[in-house]
C-alpha positions as protocol buffer text, in pm:
chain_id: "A"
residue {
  index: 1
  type: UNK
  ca { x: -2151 y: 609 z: 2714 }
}
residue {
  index: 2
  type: UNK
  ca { x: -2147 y: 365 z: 2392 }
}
residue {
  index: 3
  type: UNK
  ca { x: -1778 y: 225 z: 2297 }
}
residue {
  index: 4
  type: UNK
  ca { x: -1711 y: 17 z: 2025 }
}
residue {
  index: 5
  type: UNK
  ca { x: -1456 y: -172 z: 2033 }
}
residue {
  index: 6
  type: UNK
  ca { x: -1212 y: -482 z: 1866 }
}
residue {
  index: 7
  type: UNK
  ca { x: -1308 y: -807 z: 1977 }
}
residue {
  index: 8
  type: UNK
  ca { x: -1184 y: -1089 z: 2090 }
}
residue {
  index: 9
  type: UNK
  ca { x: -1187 y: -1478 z: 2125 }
}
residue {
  index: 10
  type: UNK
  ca { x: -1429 y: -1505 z: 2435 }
}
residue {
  index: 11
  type: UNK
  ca { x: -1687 y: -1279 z: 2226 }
}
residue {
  index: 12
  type: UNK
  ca { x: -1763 y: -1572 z: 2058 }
}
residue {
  index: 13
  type: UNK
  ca { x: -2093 y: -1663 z: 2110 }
}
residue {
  index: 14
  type: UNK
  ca { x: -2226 y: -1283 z: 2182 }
}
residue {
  index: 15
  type: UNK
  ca { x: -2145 y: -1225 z: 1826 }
}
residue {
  index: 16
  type: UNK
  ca { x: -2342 y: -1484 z: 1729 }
}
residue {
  index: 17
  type: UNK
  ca { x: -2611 y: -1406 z: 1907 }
}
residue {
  index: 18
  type: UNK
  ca { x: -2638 y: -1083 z: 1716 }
}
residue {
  index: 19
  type: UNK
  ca { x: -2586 y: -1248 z: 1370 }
}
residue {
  index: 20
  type: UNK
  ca { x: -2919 y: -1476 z: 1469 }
}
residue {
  index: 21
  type: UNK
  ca { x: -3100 y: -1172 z: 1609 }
}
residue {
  index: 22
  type: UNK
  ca { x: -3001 y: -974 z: 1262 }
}
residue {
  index: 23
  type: UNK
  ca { x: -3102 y: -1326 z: 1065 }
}
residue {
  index: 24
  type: UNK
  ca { x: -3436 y: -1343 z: 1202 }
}
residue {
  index: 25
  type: UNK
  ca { x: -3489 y: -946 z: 1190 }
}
residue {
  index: 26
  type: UNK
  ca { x: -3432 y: -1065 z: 792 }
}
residue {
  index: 27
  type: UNK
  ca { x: -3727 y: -1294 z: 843 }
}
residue {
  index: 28
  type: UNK
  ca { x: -3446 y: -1573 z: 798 }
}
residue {
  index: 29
  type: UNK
  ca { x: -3354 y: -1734 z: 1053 }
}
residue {
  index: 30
  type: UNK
  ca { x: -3461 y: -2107 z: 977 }
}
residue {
  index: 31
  type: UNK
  ca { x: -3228 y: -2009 z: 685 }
}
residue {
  index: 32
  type: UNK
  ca { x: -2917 y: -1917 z: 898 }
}
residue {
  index: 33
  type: UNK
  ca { x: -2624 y: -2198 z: 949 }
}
residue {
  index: 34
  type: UNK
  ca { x: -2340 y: -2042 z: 1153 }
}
residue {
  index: 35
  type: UNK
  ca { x: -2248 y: -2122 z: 1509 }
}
residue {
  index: 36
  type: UNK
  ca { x: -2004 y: -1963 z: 1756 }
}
residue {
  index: 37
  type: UNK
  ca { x: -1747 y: -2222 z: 1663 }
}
residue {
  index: 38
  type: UNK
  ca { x: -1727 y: -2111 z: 1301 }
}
residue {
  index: 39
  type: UNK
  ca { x: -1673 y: -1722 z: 1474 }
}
residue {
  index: 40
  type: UNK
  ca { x: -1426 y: -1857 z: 1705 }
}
residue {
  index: 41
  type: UNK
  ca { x: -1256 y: -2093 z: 1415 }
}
residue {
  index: 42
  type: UNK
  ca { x: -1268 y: -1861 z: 1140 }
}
residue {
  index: 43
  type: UNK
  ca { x: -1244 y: -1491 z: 1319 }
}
residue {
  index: 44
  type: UNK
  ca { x: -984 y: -1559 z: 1580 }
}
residue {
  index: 45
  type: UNK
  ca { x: -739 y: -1828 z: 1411 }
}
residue {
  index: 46
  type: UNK
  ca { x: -392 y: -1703 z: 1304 }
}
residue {
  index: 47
  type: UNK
  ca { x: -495 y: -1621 z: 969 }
}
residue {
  index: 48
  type: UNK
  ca { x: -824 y: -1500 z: 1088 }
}
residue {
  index: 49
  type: UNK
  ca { x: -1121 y: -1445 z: 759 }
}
residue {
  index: 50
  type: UNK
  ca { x: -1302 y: -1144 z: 935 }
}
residue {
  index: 51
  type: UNK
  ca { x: -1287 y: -897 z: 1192 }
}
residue {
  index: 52
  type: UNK
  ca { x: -1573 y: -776 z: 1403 }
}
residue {
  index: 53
  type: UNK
  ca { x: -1622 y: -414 z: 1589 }
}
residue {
  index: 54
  type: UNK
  ca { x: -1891 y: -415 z: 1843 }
}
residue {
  index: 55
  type: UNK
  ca { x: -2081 y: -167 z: 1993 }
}
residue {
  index: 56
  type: UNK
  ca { x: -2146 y: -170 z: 2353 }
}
residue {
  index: 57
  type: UNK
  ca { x: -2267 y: 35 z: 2690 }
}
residue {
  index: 58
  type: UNK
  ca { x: -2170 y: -97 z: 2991 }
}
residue {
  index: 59
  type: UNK
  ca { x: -2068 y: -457 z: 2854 }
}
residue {
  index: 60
  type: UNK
  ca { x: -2399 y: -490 z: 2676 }
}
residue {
  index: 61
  type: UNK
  ca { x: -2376 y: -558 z: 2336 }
}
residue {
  index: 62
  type: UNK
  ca { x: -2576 y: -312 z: 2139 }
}
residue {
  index: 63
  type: UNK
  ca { x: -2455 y: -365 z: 1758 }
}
residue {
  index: 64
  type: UNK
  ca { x: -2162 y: -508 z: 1571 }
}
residue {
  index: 65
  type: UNK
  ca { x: -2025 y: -501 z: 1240 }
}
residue {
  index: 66
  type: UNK
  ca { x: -1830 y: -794 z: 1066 }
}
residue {
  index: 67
  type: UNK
  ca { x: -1596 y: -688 z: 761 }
}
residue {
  index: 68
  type: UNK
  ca { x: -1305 y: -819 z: 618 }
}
residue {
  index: 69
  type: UNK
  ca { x: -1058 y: -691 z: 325 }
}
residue {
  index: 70
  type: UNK
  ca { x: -1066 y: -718 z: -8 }
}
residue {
  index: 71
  type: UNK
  ca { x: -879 y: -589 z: -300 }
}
residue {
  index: 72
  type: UNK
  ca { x: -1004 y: -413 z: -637 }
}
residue {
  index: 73
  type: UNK
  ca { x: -825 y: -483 z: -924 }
}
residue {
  index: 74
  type: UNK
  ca { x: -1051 y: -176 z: -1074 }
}
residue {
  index: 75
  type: UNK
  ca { x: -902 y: 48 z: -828 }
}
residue {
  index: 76
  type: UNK
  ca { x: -572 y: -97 z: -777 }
}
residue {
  index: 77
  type: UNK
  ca { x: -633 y: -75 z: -390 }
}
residue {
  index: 78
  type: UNK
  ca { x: -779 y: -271 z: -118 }
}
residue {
  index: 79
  type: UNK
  ca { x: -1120 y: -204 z: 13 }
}
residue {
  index: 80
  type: UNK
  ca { x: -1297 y: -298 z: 297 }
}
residue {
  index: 81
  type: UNK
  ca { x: -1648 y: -572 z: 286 }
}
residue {
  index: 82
  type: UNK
  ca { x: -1907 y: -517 z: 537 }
}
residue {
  index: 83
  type: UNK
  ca { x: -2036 y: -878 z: 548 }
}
residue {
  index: 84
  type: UNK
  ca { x: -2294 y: -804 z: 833 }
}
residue {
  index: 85
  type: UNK
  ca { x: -2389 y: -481 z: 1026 }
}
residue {
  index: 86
  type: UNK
  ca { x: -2654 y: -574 z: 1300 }
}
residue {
  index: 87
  type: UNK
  ca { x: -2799 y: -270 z: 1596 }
}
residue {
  index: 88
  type: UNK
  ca { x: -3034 y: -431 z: 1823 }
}
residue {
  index: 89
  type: UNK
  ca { x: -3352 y: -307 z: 1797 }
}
residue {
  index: 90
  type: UNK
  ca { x: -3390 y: -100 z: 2135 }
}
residue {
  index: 91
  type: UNK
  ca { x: -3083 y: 95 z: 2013 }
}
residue {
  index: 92
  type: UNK
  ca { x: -3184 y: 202 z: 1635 }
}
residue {
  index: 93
  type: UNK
  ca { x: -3193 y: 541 z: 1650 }
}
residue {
  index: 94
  type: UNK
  ca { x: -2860 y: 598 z: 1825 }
}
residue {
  index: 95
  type: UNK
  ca { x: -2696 y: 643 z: 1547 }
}
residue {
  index: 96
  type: UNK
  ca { x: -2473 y: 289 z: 1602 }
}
residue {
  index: 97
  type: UNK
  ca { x: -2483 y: 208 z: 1267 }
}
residue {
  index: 98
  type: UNK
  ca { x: -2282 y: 481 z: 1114 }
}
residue {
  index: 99
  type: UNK
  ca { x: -2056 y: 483 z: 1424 }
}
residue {
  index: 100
  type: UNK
  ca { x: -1969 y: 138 z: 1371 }
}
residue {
  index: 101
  type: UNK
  ca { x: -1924 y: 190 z: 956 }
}
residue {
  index: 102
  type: UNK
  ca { x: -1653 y: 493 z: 1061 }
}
residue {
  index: 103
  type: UNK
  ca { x: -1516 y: 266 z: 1326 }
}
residue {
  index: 104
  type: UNK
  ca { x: -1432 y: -32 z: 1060 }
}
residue {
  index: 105
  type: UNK
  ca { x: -1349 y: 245 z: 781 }
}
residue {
  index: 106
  type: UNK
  ca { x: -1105 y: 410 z: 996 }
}
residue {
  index: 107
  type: UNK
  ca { x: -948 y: 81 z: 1064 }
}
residue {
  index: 108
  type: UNK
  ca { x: -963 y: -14 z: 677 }
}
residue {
  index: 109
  type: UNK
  ca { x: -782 y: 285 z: 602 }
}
residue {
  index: 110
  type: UNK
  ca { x: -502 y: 219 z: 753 }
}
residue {
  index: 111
  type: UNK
  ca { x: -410 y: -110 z: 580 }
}
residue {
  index: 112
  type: UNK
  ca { x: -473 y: 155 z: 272 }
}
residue {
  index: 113
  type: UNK
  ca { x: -810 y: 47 z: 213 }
}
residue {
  index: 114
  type: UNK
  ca { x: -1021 y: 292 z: -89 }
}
residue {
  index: 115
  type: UNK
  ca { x: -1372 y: 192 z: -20 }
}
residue {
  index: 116
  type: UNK
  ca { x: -1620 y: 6 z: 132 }
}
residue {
  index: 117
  type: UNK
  ca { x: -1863 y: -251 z: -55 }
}
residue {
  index: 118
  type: UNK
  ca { x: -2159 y: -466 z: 127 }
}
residue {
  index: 119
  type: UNK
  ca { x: -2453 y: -587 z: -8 }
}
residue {
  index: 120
  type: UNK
  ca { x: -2808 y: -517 z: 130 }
}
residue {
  index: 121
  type: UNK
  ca { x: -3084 y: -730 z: 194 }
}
residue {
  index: 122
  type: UNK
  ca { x: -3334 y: -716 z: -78 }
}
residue {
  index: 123
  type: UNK
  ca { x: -3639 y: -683 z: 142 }
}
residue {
  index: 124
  type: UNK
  ca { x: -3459 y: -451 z: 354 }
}
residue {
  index: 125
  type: UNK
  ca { x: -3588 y: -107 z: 218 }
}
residue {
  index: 126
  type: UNK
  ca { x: -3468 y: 58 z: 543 }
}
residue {
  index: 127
  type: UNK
  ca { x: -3122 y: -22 z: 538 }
}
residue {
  index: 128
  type: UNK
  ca { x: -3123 y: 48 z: 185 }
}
residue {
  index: 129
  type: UNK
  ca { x: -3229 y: 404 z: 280 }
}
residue {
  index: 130
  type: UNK
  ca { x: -2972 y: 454 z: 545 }
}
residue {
  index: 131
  type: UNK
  ca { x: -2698 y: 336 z: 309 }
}
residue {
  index: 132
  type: UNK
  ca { x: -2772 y: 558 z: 73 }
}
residue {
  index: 133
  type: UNK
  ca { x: -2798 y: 863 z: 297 }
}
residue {
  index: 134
  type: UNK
  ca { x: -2448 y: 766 z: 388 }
}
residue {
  index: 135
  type: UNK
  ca { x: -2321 y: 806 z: 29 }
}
residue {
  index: 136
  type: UNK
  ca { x: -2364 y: 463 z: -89 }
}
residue {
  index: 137
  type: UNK
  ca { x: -2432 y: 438 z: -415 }
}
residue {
  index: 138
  type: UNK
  ca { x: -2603 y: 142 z: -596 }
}
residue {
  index: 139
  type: UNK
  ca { x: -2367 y: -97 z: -806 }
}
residue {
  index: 140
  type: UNK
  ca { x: -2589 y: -150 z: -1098 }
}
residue {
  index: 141
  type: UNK
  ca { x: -2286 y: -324 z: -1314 }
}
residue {
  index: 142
  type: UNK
  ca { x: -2279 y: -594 z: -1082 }
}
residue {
  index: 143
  type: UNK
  ca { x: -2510 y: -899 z: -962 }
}
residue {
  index: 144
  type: UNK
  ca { x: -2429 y: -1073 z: -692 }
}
residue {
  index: 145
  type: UNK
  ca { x: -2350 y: -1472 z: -785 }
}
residue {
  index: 146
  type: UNK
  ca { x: -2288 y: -1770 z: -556 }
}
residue {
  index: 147
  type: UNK
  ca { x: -2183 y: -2135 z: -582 }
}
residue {
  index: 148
  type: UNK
  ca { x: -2225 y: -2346 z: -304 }
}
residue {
  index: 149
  type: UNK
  ca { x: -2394 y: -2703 z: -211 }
}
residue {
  index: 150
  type: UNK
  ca { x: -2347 y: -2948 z: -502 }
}
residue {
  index: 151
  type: UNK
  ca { x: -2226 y: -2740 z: -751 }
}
residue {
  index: 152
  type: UNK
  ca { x: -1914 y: -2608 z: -518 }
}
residue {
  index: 153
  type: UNK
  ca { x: -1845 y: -2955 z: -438 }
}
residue {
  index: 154
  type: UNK
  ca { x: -1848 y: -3056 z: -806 }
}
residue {
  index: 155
  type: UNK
  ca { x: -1629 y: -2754 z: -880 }
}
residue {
  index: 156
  type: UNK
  ca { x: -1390 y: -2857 z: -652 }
}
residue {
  index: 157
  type: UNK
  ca { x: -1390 y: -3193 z: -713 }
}
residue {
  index: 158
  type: UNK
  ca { x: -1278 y: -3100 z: -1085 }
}
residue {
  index: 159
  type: UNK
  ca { x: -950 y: -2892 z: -989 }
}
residue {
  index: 160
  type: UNK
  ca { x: -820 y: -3225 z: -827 }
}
């Protein structure tokens, strides 16, 4: 029997193991810079910055998502991110992915959440597939930007 379930501070470092199996899946993980300290700083502090549900059969991790909220002024309601959604690779197939997208939804909805938004991979045509037989539906008024390195730091070095 697979349960998914909330986790907790001592998951740690199995989450991270997943996030570097998922990385490298990605054919990125000389790329990838987190470390279970980050989880345990960042996910399990009072004011936590994400939530993770995994998916497990007999305390063996088998898939996890990590989401967090985030509202739409567009909508007028909060919504839910999916920042990672990782299934080992002996369990594809299972189904673990959607199960673990209804898991988080169910929990977004009650904090009133309206939808769910994550962004896919580009060279990840399967995933794209399996989103989109879910009902997801392509954003094509948005592109994705990010400021980080440098620029951030100059950024925030001119609010001071």
């Amino acid at each position: 029997m697979i349960e998914i379930r909330e986790t907790n501070l001592e998951d740690a470092e199995m989450i991270q193991a997943m996030l570097e199996a998922m990385a490298h899946d990605l054919g990125q993980g000389e790329e990838y810079r987190g470390n279970a300290t980050a989880i345990r700083t960042y996910g399990f502090s009072d004011s936590p910055a994400f939530e993770v549900l995994v998916a497990q059969r007999h305390s063996e991790p088998l898939g996890m998502v990590l989401f967090f909220y985030e509202f739409s002024t567009w909508r007028g309601r909060p919504g839910l991110y999916v920042q990672d959604i990782f299934v080992d690779a002996a369990a594809r197939g299972l189904g673990l992915g959607r199960k673990l997208l209804v898991a988080a939804t169910k929990k977004a909805a009650k904090q009133d959440a309206c939808y769910v938004r994550l962004s896919v991979h580009a060279a990840n045509k399967s995933g794209m597939a399996f989103y989109k037989q879910l009902g997801f539906q392509q954003a094509n008024q948005e592109n994705i930007m990010v400021l980080e390195g440098a620029p951030f730091d100059a950024m925030k070095g001119d609010a001071e």
